[in-house]
Coordinates of C-alpha atoms and ligand atoms in Angstrom, one line a residue:
M1 CA -27.3 10.0 -8.6
S2 CA -24.3 12.3 -8.0
P3 CA -21.5 11.0 -5.8
L4 CA -22.3 13.7 -3.2
D5 CA -26.0 12.8 -3.1
Q6 CA -25.2 9.1 -2.8
R7 CA -22.9 9.9 0.1
A8 CA -25.5 12.0 1.9
R9 CA -28.0 9.2 1.5
D10 CA -25.5 6.6 2.9
F11 CA -24.7 8.8 5.9
E12 CA -28.4 9.0 6.7
A13 CA -28.8 5.2 6.4
A14 CA -25.6 4.6 8.5
C15 CA -27.0 6.8 11.2
N16 CA -29.8 4.3 11.7
G17 CA -27.2 2.1 13.2
V18 CA -24.7 -0.7 12.3
D19 CA -23.1 -3.6 14.1
V20 CA -19.5 -2.4 13.7
V21 CA -17.7 0.8 12.8
I22 CA -14.2 0.3 11.5
V23 CA -11.9 3.3 11.8
G24 CA -9.1 3.6 9.3
G25 CA -9.2 3.1 5.5
G26 CA -5.8 1.6 5.0
I27 CA -5.4 -2.1 4.0
T28 CA -6.1 -3.3 7.5
G29 CA -9.4 -1.5 7.9
A30 CA -10.5 -2.1 4.3
G31 CA -9.8 -5.8 4.5
A32 CA -11.6 -6.0 7.9
A33 CA -14.7 -4.1 6.6
R34 CA -14.9 -6.4 3.6
D35 CA -14.6 -9.6 5.7
A36 CA -17.1 -8.4 8.3
V37 CA -19.8 -7.4 5.8
M38 CA -19.3 -10.7 3.9
R39 CA -20.0 -12.6 7.1
G40 CA -23.3 -10.8 7.5
L41 CA -22.5 -7.9 9.9
K42 CA -23.8 -4.4 9.2
V43 CA -20.6 -2.4 8.8
A44 CA -19.5 1.3 8.4
I45 CA -15.9 2.2 7.7
V46 CA -14.6 5.7 8.1
E47 CA -11.3 7.2 6.9
Q48 CA -10.2 10.7 7.8
G49 CA -8.4 11.3 4.5
D50 CA -8.5 9.4 1.2
W51 CA -8.5 5.6 1.1
A52 CA -5.0 4.4 1.5
S53 CA -3.6 7.9 2.2
G54 CA -1.7 6.6 5.2
T55 CA 1.0 3.9 5.1
S56 CA -1.0 1.7 2.7
S57 CA -0.1 3.7 -0.4
K58 CA 3.5 4.3 0.7
S59 CA 4.8 0.7 0.9
S60 CA 7.3 -1.0 -1.4
K61 CA 4.3 -2.2 -3.4
L62 CA 5.2 -5.9 -2.9
V63 CA 3.2 -8.9 -2.0
H64 CA 5.9 -11.1 -0.8
G65 CA 6.9 -13.9 1.5
G66 CA 9.6 -11.8 3.1
L67 CA 12.8 -13.4 2.1
R68 CA 14.8 -11.5 4.8
Y69 CA 12.7 -13.1 7.6
L70 CA 14.6 -16.3 6.8
E71 CA 17.7 -14.6 8.4
N72 CA 15.8 -14.3 11.7
M73 CA 14.5 -17.8 11.3
Q74 CA 10.9 -16.4 11.2
F75 CA 9.6 -19.4 9.1
G76 CA 6.0 -18.9 10.2
L77 CA 6.0 -15.4 8.8
V78 CA 7.4 -16.6 5.5
M79 CA 4.9 -19.4 5.2
E80 CA 2.0 -17.1 5.9
G81 CA 3.4 -14.4 3.5
T82 CA 3.9 -16.9 0.6
R83 CA 0.5 -18.5 1.1
E84 CA -1.2 -15.1 1.0
R85 CA 0.9 -14.2 -2.0
Y86 CA -0.3 -17.3 -3.8
R87 CA -4.0 -16.6 -2.9
Q88 CA -3.9 -13.0 -3.9
S89 CA -2.2 -13.6 -7.2
K90 CA -4.9 -16.2 -8.1
L91 CA -7.9 -14.2 -6.8
N92 CA -6.8 -10.7 -7.9
P93 CA -4.6 -11.2 -10.9
H94 CA -5.0 -7.6 -12.1
L95 CA -3.6 -6.2 -8.8
V96 CA -1.0 -8.8 -7.8
T97 CA 1.4 -9.7 -10.5
P98 CA 4.7 -11.8 -10.6
L99 CA 7.9 -9.8 -10.4
P100 CA 11.4 -11.3 -10.9
F101 CA 14.1 -10.2 -8.4
L102 CA 17.8 -10.5 -9.1
M103 CA 20.1 -10.8 -6.0
P104 CA 23.7 -10.2 -7.1
V105 CA 26.4 -12.0 -5.0
Y106 CA 30.0 -10.7 -4.8
K107 CA 33.1 -12.5 -3.8
D108 CA 33.6 -10.1 -0.8
G109 CA 29.9 -10.2 0.2
R110 CA 28.5 -11.3 3.5
H111 CA 27.1 -14.6 2.1
S112 CA 28.4 -17.0 -0.7
L113 CA 26.4 -17.8 -3.8
F114 CA 26.0 -21.3 -2.5
K115 CA 24.5 -20.2 0.8
I116 CA 22.1 -17.7 -0.9
N117 CA 21.0 -20.3 -3.3
L118 CA 20.3 -22.6 -0.4
G119 CA 18.2 -19.9 1.3
L120 CA 16.2 -19.5 -1.9
W121 CA 15.5 -23.3 -1.9
L122 CA 14.1 -22.9 1.6
Y123 CA 12.1 -19.8 0.4
D124 CA 10.5 -21.9 -2.4
L125 CA 10.0 -24.8 -0.1
L126 CA 8.2 -22.8 2.6
S127 CA 5.9 -21.5 -0.1
L128 CA 5.1 -25.2 -0.8
F129 CA 6.5 -24.4 -4.3
R130 CA 3.5 -22.2 -4.9
T131 CA 5.7 -19.5 -6.3
P132 CA 5.2 -17.6 -9.6
R133 CA 8.3 -19.5 -10.8
M134 CA 11.1 -21.4 -9.1
H135 CA 14.3 -19.5 -8.4
R136 CA 17.4 -20.0 -10.6
R137 CA 21.1 -19.6 -9.9
L138 CA 22.9 -17.5 -12.5
N139 CA 26.7 -17.4 -13.1
A140 CA 28.4 -14.1 -13.5
N141 CA 28.0 -14.0 -17.3
K142 CA 24.3 -14.7 -17.2
T143 CA 23.9 -12.1 -14.5
R144 CA 25.6 -9.5 -16.7
T145 CA 23.3 -10.4 -19.6
Q146 CA 20.3 -10.0 -17.3
V147 CA 21.3 -6.7 -15.8
P148 CA 24.2 -5.2 -17.9
E149 CA 24.5 -2.0 -15.9
L150 CA 25.2 -3.9 -12.6
R151 CA 28.6 -3.5 -10.9
D152 CA 30.8 -6.1 -12.3
T153 CA 33.9 -6.2 -10.1
R154 CA 34.2 -9.4 -8.1
L155 CA 30.8 -10.5 -9.2
S156 CA 30.2 -14.2 -8.4
G157 CA 26.8 -14.6 -9.9
S158 CA 23.3 -14.1 -8.7
V159 CA 20.0 -15.7 -7.9
L160 CA 16.8 -14.9 -9.8
Y161 CA 13.7 -15.4 -7.7
Y162 CA 10.0 -14.4 -7.8
D163 CA 7.7 -12.4 -5.6
C164 CA 4.7 -10.2 -6.6
A165 CA 4.2 -6.5 -7.3
T166 CA 1.0 -4.7 -6.5
D167 CA -0.7 -1.3 -6.7
D168 CA -1.1 -0.9 -3.0
A169 CA -3.5 2.0 -3.1
R170 CA -5.7 0.2 -5.6
L171 CA -5.6 -3.0 -3.5
V172 CA -7.1 -1.0 -0.6
L173 CA -9.7 0.7 -2.9
A174 CA -10.7 -2.7 -4.3
N175 CA -11.4 -3.9 -0.8
V176 CA -13.4 -0.8 0.1
L177 CA -15.5 -0.9 -3.1
D178 CA -16.2 -4.6 -2.7
A179 CA -17.2 -4.1 1.0
R180 CA -19.6 -1.4 -0.3
R181 CA -20.9 -3.8 -3.0
H182 CA -21.7 -6.3 -0.2
G183 CA -23.7 -3.5 1.7
A184 CA -21.1 -1.7 3.9
F185 CA -21.2 2.1 4.3
A186 CA -17.8 3.5 3.4
F187 CA -16.9 7.1 4.0
A188 CA -13.6 8.7 3.1
R189 CA -12.8 12.2 4.4
A190 CA -14.7 11.3 7.6
A191 CA -12.8 11.5 10.8
Y192 CA -13.6 9.4 13.9
R193 CA -13.5 11.5 17.1
G194 CA -14.1 8.8 19.7
P195 CA -16.7 6.4 20.9
T196 CA -19.9 7.1 22.8
T197 CA -20.5 4.6 25.6
A198 CA -23.2 3.9 28.1
P199 CA -23.7 1.4 31.0
R200 CA -25.6 -1.7 29.8
D201 CA -26.6 -4.2 32.5
G202 CA -23.9 -3.1 34.8
H203 CA -21.1 -2.9 32.1
E204 CA -19.9 0.1 30.2
R205 CA -20.3 -0.6 26.5
V206 CA -19.8 1.2 23.2
T207 CA -23.0 2.7 21.8
G208 CA -21.7 4.7 18.8
A209 CA -18.9 6.3 17.0
R210 CA -18.6 10.1 16.6
V211 CA -17.7 10.9 13.1
F212 CA -16.9 14.3 11.5
D213 CA -17.8 14.5 7.8
H214 CA -15.1 16.8 6.3
L215 CA -17.2 17.3 3.1
T216 CA -20.2 18.7 4.9
Q217 CA -18.4 19.9 8.1
R218 CA -20.9 18.1 10.2
E219 CA -20.5 15.7 13.1
V220 CA -22.8 12.7 13.4
V221 CA -23.0 9.7 15.7
I222 CA -23.2 6.3 14.0
P223 CA -24.8 4.0 16.5
C224 CA -23.0 0.6 16.8
R225 CA -22.2 -2.3 19.1
H226 CA -18.5 -2.5 18.4
I227 CA -15.7 -0.3 17.1
V228 CA -12.4 -1.4 15.5
H229 CA -9.4 0.9 15.5
A230 CA -7.3 0.0 12.4
T231 CA -5.4 3.3 12.3
G232 CA -1.9 2.1 11.6
P233 CA 0.6 4.8 12.6
W234 CA -2.3 6.8 14.3
T235 CA -2.9 3.9 16.7
D236 CA -1.6 5.8 19.7
Q237 CA -3.8 8.8 18.8
T238 CA -7.0 6.8 18.6
G239 CA -5.9 4.8 21.6
A240 CA -5.4 8.0 23.6
M241 CA -9.2 8.7 23.0
L242 CA -9.7 5.7 25.2
G243 CA -7.0 6.6 27.7
E244 CA -4.6 3.9 26.4
A245 CA -0.8 4.1 26.7
A246 CA 1.4 4.3 23.6
R247 CA 2.0 0.9 21.8
L248 CA 3.9 1.7 18.7
R249 CA 7.4 2.2 17.7
P250 CA 6.9 3.7 14.2
T251 CA 9.7 3.6 11.7
K252 CA 9.9 5.6 8.5
G253 CA 10.6 4.1 5.1
V254 CA 11.4 6.2 2.1
H255 CA 11.4 5.4 -1.7
I256 CA 12.7 7.7 -4.4
V257 CA 11.7 7.5 -8.1
V258 CA 14.0 8.0 -11.1
A259 CA 13.4 7.8 -14.9
R260 CA 13.8 4.2 -16.1
E261 CA 16.4 5.4 -18.7
R262 CA 18.5 6.6 -15.7
L263 CA 18.2 3.1 -14.1
P264 CA 17.5 0.7 -17.0
I265 CA 16.4 -2.5 -15.2
D266 CA 13.9 -5.1 -16.3
V267 CA 13.9 -7.0 -13.1
A268 CA 13.9 -5.8 -9.5
V269 CA 17.4 -5.9 -8.0
A270 CA 18.0 -6.6 -4.3
M271 CA 21.0 -4.6 -3.2
S272 CA 22.7 -4.5 0.2
S273 CA 23.1 -1.0 1.6
I274 CA 26.6 0.2 1.7
D275 CA 25.9 2.1 4.9
D276 CA 24.4 -0.6 7.1
G277 CA 23.9 -3.8 5.0
R278 CA 20.1 -3.6 4.9
V279 CA 18.4 -4.8 1.8
V280 CA 17.4 -2.0 -0.6
F281 CA 15.4 -2.8 -3.8
A282 CA 15.6 -1.1 -7.2
I283 CA 12.2 -1.9 -8.8
P284 CA 11.1 -1.3 -12.4
F285 CA 7.9 0.8 -12.4
G286 CA 6.6 1.5 -15.9
N287 CA 8.7 4.2 -17.4
T288 CA 10.4 4.8 -14.1
A289 CA 12.2 2.8 -11.4
Y290 CA 12.0 3.3 -7.6
I291 CA 14.6 2.7 -5.0
G292 CA 13.8 1.8 -1.4
T293 CA 13.5 1.6 1.4
T294 CA 15.0 3.2 4.5
D295 CA 14.1 2.2 8.0
T296 CA 14.7 4.8 10.7
D297 CA 12.9 5.5 14.0
Y298 CA 10.3 8.3 13.6
D299 CA 8.5 10.3 16.3
G300 CA 6.8 13.2 14.5
E301 CA 3.2 13.6 13.3
P302 CA 2.3 10.7 11.0
D303 CA 1.2 13.1 8.2
A304 CA 4.5 15.0 8.3
A305 CA 6.8 12.0 7.3
M306 CA 8.8 13.0 4.2
A307 CA 12.0 12.0 2.5
T308 CA 14.8 14.0 3.9
A309 CA 18.2 14.9 2.3
E310 CA 19.8 12.1 4.3
D311 CA 17.2 9.5 3.1
V312 CA 17.9 10.6 -0.5
R313 CA 21.7 10.3 0.1
Y314 CA 21.4 6.9 1.6
L315 CA 19.4 5.5 -1.3
L316 CA 21.4 7.1 -4.0
A317 CA 24.6 6.0 -2.5
T318 CA 23.5 2.4 -2.5
A319 CA 22.1 2.6 -6.0
N320 CA 25.3 4.2 -7.3
H321 CA 27.4 1.5 -5.6
F322 CA 25.6 -1.2 -7.5
F323 CA 25.1 0.8 -10.7
P324 CA 28.3 2.9 -10.8
Q325 CA 28.0 3.9 -14.4
Q326 CA 24.6 5.4 -13.9
A327 CA 26.0 8.0 -11.4
L328 CA 22.6 9.0 -10.2
V329 CA 22.3 12.5 -8.7
P330 CA 19.5 14.3 -6.7
D331 CA 18.4 16.0 -9.9
D332 CA 17.4 12.5 -11.2
V333 CA 14.8 12.1 -8.4
T334 CA 11.4 12.9 -9.9
S335 CA 9.3 11.7 -7.0
T336 CA 9.4 10.3 -3.5
W337 CA 7.2 8.8 -0.9
A338 CA 7.6 8.1 2.8
G339 CA 5.5 5.7 4.9
L340 CA 5.5 4.8 8.5
R341 CA 5.6 1.2 9.6
P342 CA 3.0 0.8 12.4
L343 CA 5.3 -1.5 14.3
I344 CA 4.6 -2.8 17.8
R345 CA 7.1 -1.7 20.5
T346 CA 9.6 -4.5 21.4
D347 CA 13.0 -4.3 22.9
A348 CA 14.7 -5.0 19.5
A349 CA 18.0 -3.1 19.3
T350 CA 17.4 -1.5 16.0
A351 CA 14.4 -0.4 14.0
Y352 CA 15.2 -2.9 11.2
K353 CA 14.9 -5.8 13.6
T354 CA 11.6 -4.7 15.1
S355 CA 8.9 -7.4 14.7
R356 CA 6.6 -7.2 11.6
E357 CA 3.8 -9.3 13.3
H358 CA 0.5 -7.7 14.2
E359 CA -1.2 -7.5 17.5
V360 CA -4.9 -7.4 18.4
Y361 CA -6.0 -5.7 21.6
R362 CA -9.4 -6.1 23.1
D363 CA -11.2 -3.6 25.3
P364 CA -14.2 -5.1 27.2
R365 CA -16.3 -2.1 26.3
G366 CA -16.6 -3.4 22.7
L367 CA -13.5 -2.0 21.1
T368 CA -10.8 -3.8 19.3
T369 CA -7.5 -2.4 18.1
I370 CA -5.3 -3.9 15.5
A371 CA -1.8 -2.7 14.7
G372 CA 1.3 -3.9 12.9
G373 CA 1.4 -6.5 10.1
K374 CA 2.0 -6.3 6.4
L375 CA 0.1 -5.4 3.3
T376 CA 0.7 -9.0 2.1
T377 CA -1.0 -10.6 5.0
Y378 CA -4.0 -8.2 5.4
R379 CA -6.6 -10.9 4.5
A380 CA -5.5 -13.3 7.2
M381 CA -5.2 -10.4 9.7
A382 CA -8.8 -9.3 8.8
E383 CA -10.0 -12.9 9.3
E384 CA -8.5 -13.1 12.8
L385 CA -9.8 -9.7 13.7
V386 CA -13.4 -10.3 12.6
D387 CA -13.3 -13.7 14.5
D388 CA -12.5 -11.6 17.6
V389 CA -15.2 -9.1 16.9
L390 CA -17.8 -11.9 16.5
A391 CA -16.7 -13.5 19.7
D392 CA -17.2 -10.3 21.5
L393 CA -20.6 -9.7 20.0
K394 CA -21.7 -13.3 20.8
A395 CA -20.4 -12.9 24.4
E396 CA -22.3 -9.6 24.8
A397 CA -25.5 -11.1 23.4
K398 CA -25.2 -14.0 25.9
R399 CA -24.6 -11.7 28.8
L400 CA -27.7 -9.8 27.9
G401 CA -29.7 -13.0 27.4
Q402 CA -30.2 -12.2 23.7
P403 CA -29.9 -14.8 20.9
A404 CA -26.4 -15.1 19.4
P405 CA -26.0 -13.5 16.0
K406 CA -26.0 -16.1 13.2
L407 CA -23.2 -15.3 10.8
A408 CA -21.4 -16.9 7.9
R409 CA -17.8 -18.2 8.0
C410 CA -14.9 -16.2 6.5
T411 CA -14.8 -16.7 2.7
T412 CA -12.2 -14.1 1.7
H413 CA -9.7 -16.8 0.9
K414 CA -11.8 -17.9 -2.1
V415 CA -13.7 -14.9 -3.3
P416 CA -12.0 -12.3 -5.6
V417 CA -12.1 -8.7 -4.4
D418 CA -13.2 -7.5 -7.8
P419 CA -15.5 -10.2 -9.4
G420 CA -15.6 -8.2 -12.7
A421 CA -11.8 -8.4 -13.0
V422 CA -11.5 -12.2 -13.1
D423 CA -12.1 -14.4 -16.1
V424 CA -11.3 -11.6 -18.5
P425 CA -10.3 -12.5 -22.1
Q426 CA -6.7 -13.7 -22.6
H427 CA -6.0 -10.7 -25.0
I428 CA -6.4 -8.4 -21.9
T429 CA -4.4 -10.4 -19.4
G430 CA -1.7 -11.3 -21.9
A431 CA 0.6 -8.9 -23.8
G432 CA -2.1 -8.1 -26.5
D433 CA -4.0 -4.9 -26.4
Q434 CA -2.0 -2.3 -24.4
R435 CA -5.0 0.0 -23.8
D436 CA -7.3 -2.8 -22.5
R437 CA -4.5 -4.2 -20.4
L438 CA -3.8 -0.8 -18.8
L439 CA -7.5 -0.3 -18.0
W440 CA -7.9 -3.8 -16.6
R441 CA -4.7 -3.4 -14.4
T442 CA -5.8 0.0 -13.2
H443 CA -9.6 -0.2 -12.8
G444 CA -10.3 -4.0 -12.7
G445 CA -14.0 -4.6 -13.5
A446 CA -14.6 -0.8 -13.8
A447 CA -12.5 -0.9 -17.0
D448 CA -15.9 -1.4 -18.8
L449 CA -17.0 1.9 -17.4
V450 CA -14.0 3.6 -18.9
R451 CA -14.7 2.0 -22.3
K452 CA -18.3 3.2 -22.1
R453 CA -17.2 6.7 -21.2
L454 CA -14.8 6.8 -24.1
R455 CA -17.7 5.9 -26.4
S456 CA -20.0 8.6 -25.0
H457 CA -17.2 11.2 -24.5
P458 CA -14.7 10.6 -27.4
A459 CA -12.9 13.9 -26.6
E460 CA -11.7 12.3 -23.3
D461 CA -9.6 9.9 -25.3
A462 CA -6.7 12.3 -24.7
P463 CA -3.6 11.7 -22.5
I464 CA -3.7 13.3 -19.0
V465 CA 0.1 14.0 -19.3
P466 CA 2.1 13.5 -22.4
D467 CA 4.5 10.9 -21.0
L468 CA 1.9 8.4 -19.7
P469 CA -0.8 6.4 -21.3
Y470 CA -3.6 7.4 -18.9
V471 CA -6.5 9.1 -20.6
V472 CA -9.0 11.8 -19.4
A473 CA -11.9 9.3 -19.3
Q474 CA -10.1 7.4 -16.6
A475 CA -10.1 10.5 -14.4
A476 CA -13.8 10.9 -15.1
V477 CA -14.6 7.3 -14.1
A478 CA -12.4 7.6 -11.0
T479 CA -14.3 10.7 -9.9
L480 CA -17.8 9.3 -10.6
H481 CA -17.3 5.7 -9.5
E482 CA -14.1 5.3 -7.4
D483 CA -14.7 7.6 -4.4
T484 CA -12.3 10.3 -5.5
W485 CA -12.8 13.5 -3.6
G486 CA -9.7 15.6 -4.4
L487 CA -7.0 16.2 -7.0
E488 CA -4.4 14.5 -4.8
D489 CA -6.5 11.4 -4.5
L490 CA -6.8 11.3 -8.3
L491 CA -3.2 12.0 -9.4
V492 CA -1.5 10.1 -6.6
R493 CA -3.6 7.1 -5.7
R494 CA -6.2 6.4 -8.4
L495 CA -3.8 7.0 -11.2
Q496 CA 0.0 6.9 -10.5
V497 CA 0.6 10.2 -12.3
F498 CA 2.4 11.7 -9.3
Y499 CA 4.9 8.9 -9.2
R500 CA 5.4 8.2 -12.9
S501 CA 5.2 11.5 -14.8
A502 CA 8.4 13.5 -15.2
D503 CA 6.7 16.7 -13.8
A504 CA 4.7 14.7 -11.1
G505 CA 1.5 15.7 -12.9
L506 CA 1.8 19.4 -12.2
S507 CA 1.0 20.4 -15.8
A508 CA -2.2 18.4 -15.7
A509 CA -3.4 19.7 -12.3
P510 CA -5.6 22.7 -13.4
A511 CA -7.4 20.7 -16.1
M512 CA -8.0 17.7 -13.9
A513 CA -9.3 19.8 -11.1
K514 CA -11.7 21.5 -13.5
L515 CA -12.9 18.1 -14.8
M516 CA -13.5 16.9 -11.2
A517 CA -15.3 20.1 -10.2
G518 CA -17.6 19.8 -13.2
L519 CA -18.5 16.2 -12.2
L520 CA -18.8 16.8 -8.5
G521 CA -20.6 20.2 -8.7
Y522 CA -17.8 22.3 -7.2
D523 CA -16.9 25.9 -8.1
D524 CA -13.8 27.9 -9.2
A525 CA -12.7 28.4 -5.6
W526 CA -12.6 24.6 -5.1
I527 CA -10.5 24.3 -8.3
A528 CA -8.0 26.9 -7.1
A529 CA -7.7 25.4 -3.6
E530 CA -7.2 21.8 -5.0
V531 CA -4.5 23.0 -7.5
D532 CA -2.7 24.9 -4.7
H533 CA -2.9 21.9 -2.4
Y534 CA -1.5 19.6 -5.1
R535 CA 1.4 22.0 -5.8
A536 CA 2.3 22.1 -2.1
Y537 CA 2.1 18.3 -2.0
V538 CA 4.5 17.9 -4.8
A539 CA 6.9 20.5 -3.4
A540 CA 6.9 18.8 0.0
H541 CA 7.7 15.4 -1.5
L542 CA 10.6 16.7 -3.5
A543 CA 12.0 19.0 -0.8
G544 CA 14.4 16.3 0.5
A545 CA 16.0 15.9 -2.9
Q546 CA 16.0 19.7 -3.3
S547 CA 17.6 20.4 0.1
F548 CA 20.2 17.7 -0.7
K549 CA 21.3 19.9 -3.6
T550 CA 21.4 23.1 -1.6
A551 CA 22.2 22.1 2.0
P552 CA 25.6 23.5 3.1
G553 CA 28.2 20.7 3.3
V554 CA 26.1 18.2 1.3
T555 CA 27.4 17.8 -2.2
R556 CA 26.3 15.7 -5.2
S557 CA 29.4 13.6 -4.9
M558 CA 28.1 12.3 -1.5
A559 CA 25.5 10.3 -3.5
A560 CA 28.2 8.8 -5.7
P561 CA 30.0 5.6 -4.8
S562 CA 33.2 6.2 -2.9
P563 CA 36.3 4.9 -4.8
A564 CA 36.7 2.1 -2.2
H565 CA 33.1 0.9 -2.7
A566 CA 33.3 1.3 -6.5
A567 CA 36.4 -0.9 -6.5
G568 CA 34.2 -3.6 -4.8
Ligands
FAD1 P1 -2.5 2.7 7.3 O1 -2.4 2.4 5.8 O2 -1.7 3.8 7.7 O3 -4.1 3.1 7.5 C1 -4.5 3.7 8.7 C2 -5.5 4.7 8.3 O4 -6.2 5.2 9.5 C3 -4.9 6.0 7.7 O5 -5.3 6.1 6.3 C4 -5.4 7.1 8.5 O6 -5.7 8.3 7.8 C5 -6.6 6.5 9.2 N1 -7.0 7.2 10.4 C6 -6.2 7.5 11.4 N2 -6.9 8.1 12.4 C7 -8.2 8.2 12.0 C8 -9.3 8.8 12.5 N3 -9.3 9.4 13.7 N4 -10.5 8.7 11.8 C9 -10.5 8.1 10.6 N5 -9.4 7.6 10.0 C10 -8.2 7.6 10.7 N6 4.0 -4.6 3.5 C11 4.0 -5.5 2.5 O7 3.3 -6.5 2.6 N7 4.7 -5.3 1.4 C12 5.5 -4.3 1.2 O8 6.2 -4.1 0.1 C13 5.6 -3.3 2.2 N8 6.4 -2.3 2.1 C14 6.4 -1.4 3.1 C15 7.3 -0.3 2.9 C16 7.2 0.8 3.8 C17 8.1 1.9 3.6 C18 6.3 0.7 4.9 C19 6.2 1.9 5.8 C20 5.5 -0.4 5.1 C21 5.6 -1.4 4.2 N9 4.8 -2.6 4.3 C22 4.8 -3.5 3.4 C23 3.8 -2.7 5.5 C24 2.4 -2.2 5.1 O9 2.5 -1.2 4.2 C25 1.7 -1.8 6.3 O10 1.7 -2.7 7.3 C26 0.2 -1.5 6.0 O11 0.1 -0.6 4.9 C27 -0.5 -0.8 7.2 O12 -1.8 -0.6 6.9 P2 -2.8 0.0 8.0 O13 -4.1 -0.1 7.4 O14 -2.6 -0.7 9.3 O15 -2.3 1.5 8.2

């Protein structure tokens, strides 16, 4: 059955009614949908764009305990983060992998090497020593050997510690696909337009969710007993549909990408911004490295958040301070992304200090809103959220004199999101076969589908772009089996061509759109529109670096370290 036919059939079945409609296909909604369906609820999840097209594909791509929370004495957050890091790396080893971090310490820095080392002992302790590896203290010479390009002047040494890296968009997709495997209906490109409600035994209750299907341009009502808003930076928009006041204080975080040869690092490096002392990471990313992030208040439309010239300047200035010989310039920036942190309003003085903890709000009509949190802790957030939804459904059943629903306990802490991706042979998980390893890391259990496709379509064993190992068969499998409805979905979130290729995938766009159109049954007009959309997407994401180069009064040298900083 074609993906479009399958979708039409699923919509028809969902319109017979479910228990819960979850709005928002970021990590929060995807994790909640999976947990809810695994407990026995009937679930539909709707996402207005592509899965993870909001904040959840624009993170720093780390599953981490949050070392910097130690400074604010938020030990509970560190313990929760490191516990979830451990679980995810065990359950989803293709998606969550250990990443070494080097934190250089300078004689004129804010903290001594002794104090930083002590902090890392605490970090390892709070993880109950369930860390990929214990941290190590390095003297200046060993630090130079580890990262030769690092600024040397007044270097005391460093600490080498471990967190995990992830493919954030794929982590979301894996949750969605597993929710579907367990029986959930999952619709990307389907926008929620508000609840339907009706009085029930004297109380106003949710009766359904109005959903607009962008692919068929049709609005339907999915009947349900409960709705969850997990809309991240859009929380205030979906809340306004219920007449709720604004809750968020969104902040924008930008990352920029440069070729690895321009920033040759084998470990992530934790730098302290020369502007405001915030921690900024430089992270190796295949044949590239990315630098981020910023943290500034943002009050525009969530979709419009982009890297500005000032964001690019801020990040390059810090990178150039720590890697003075590299002298990175805006021309080196090959890609960017900007995400919004759906942070809860507090009276914290600066954006950087605003709380990362999540909040759950209950509306007695059968609506729950969840906002805030972290990618790392999504599983625990989902567990808490689904407990709440169940409590509401049970209370409502009792009020109506109906039997309480019998549902299973949460099991997400022990069940992998992609059962086909665990227990794979050592030659795949280790450093052996590069092709098999890439397919496993990218597609998890669906790597077998790619191998099958390569056997039946040998011509698709050709690179999508010359500088990356992705092959055309992967694009075909993504289109047929991974809910990929547009060229941007494919090149940005299914395969990381946009981030990792020197031309951001522009040269591959027409051929990939044609391949997708053939598989989905679309025409030439669709191909032209998708290619145009993708070109505009790339241009918008590089506009910050471009305007940096051309803006009056902004010169390349502003990104370079000032003599004072370079002197250390
Ligand atoms: P989102 O991912 O934004 O998902 C909400 C979704 O709702 C969107 O896809 C949107 O399209 C959809 N939606 C909105 N309205 C509707 C509607 N009407 N109908 C249907 N769908 C709708 N956390 C970590 O653990 N590690 C990190 O390294 C990390 N780095 C970060 C770096 C940055 C720069 C930022 C901004 C955040 C970072 N975080 C990190 C935090 C983490 O990324 C977020 O907390 C998390 O992704 C939020 O997920 P979400 O699902 O709540 O929101």
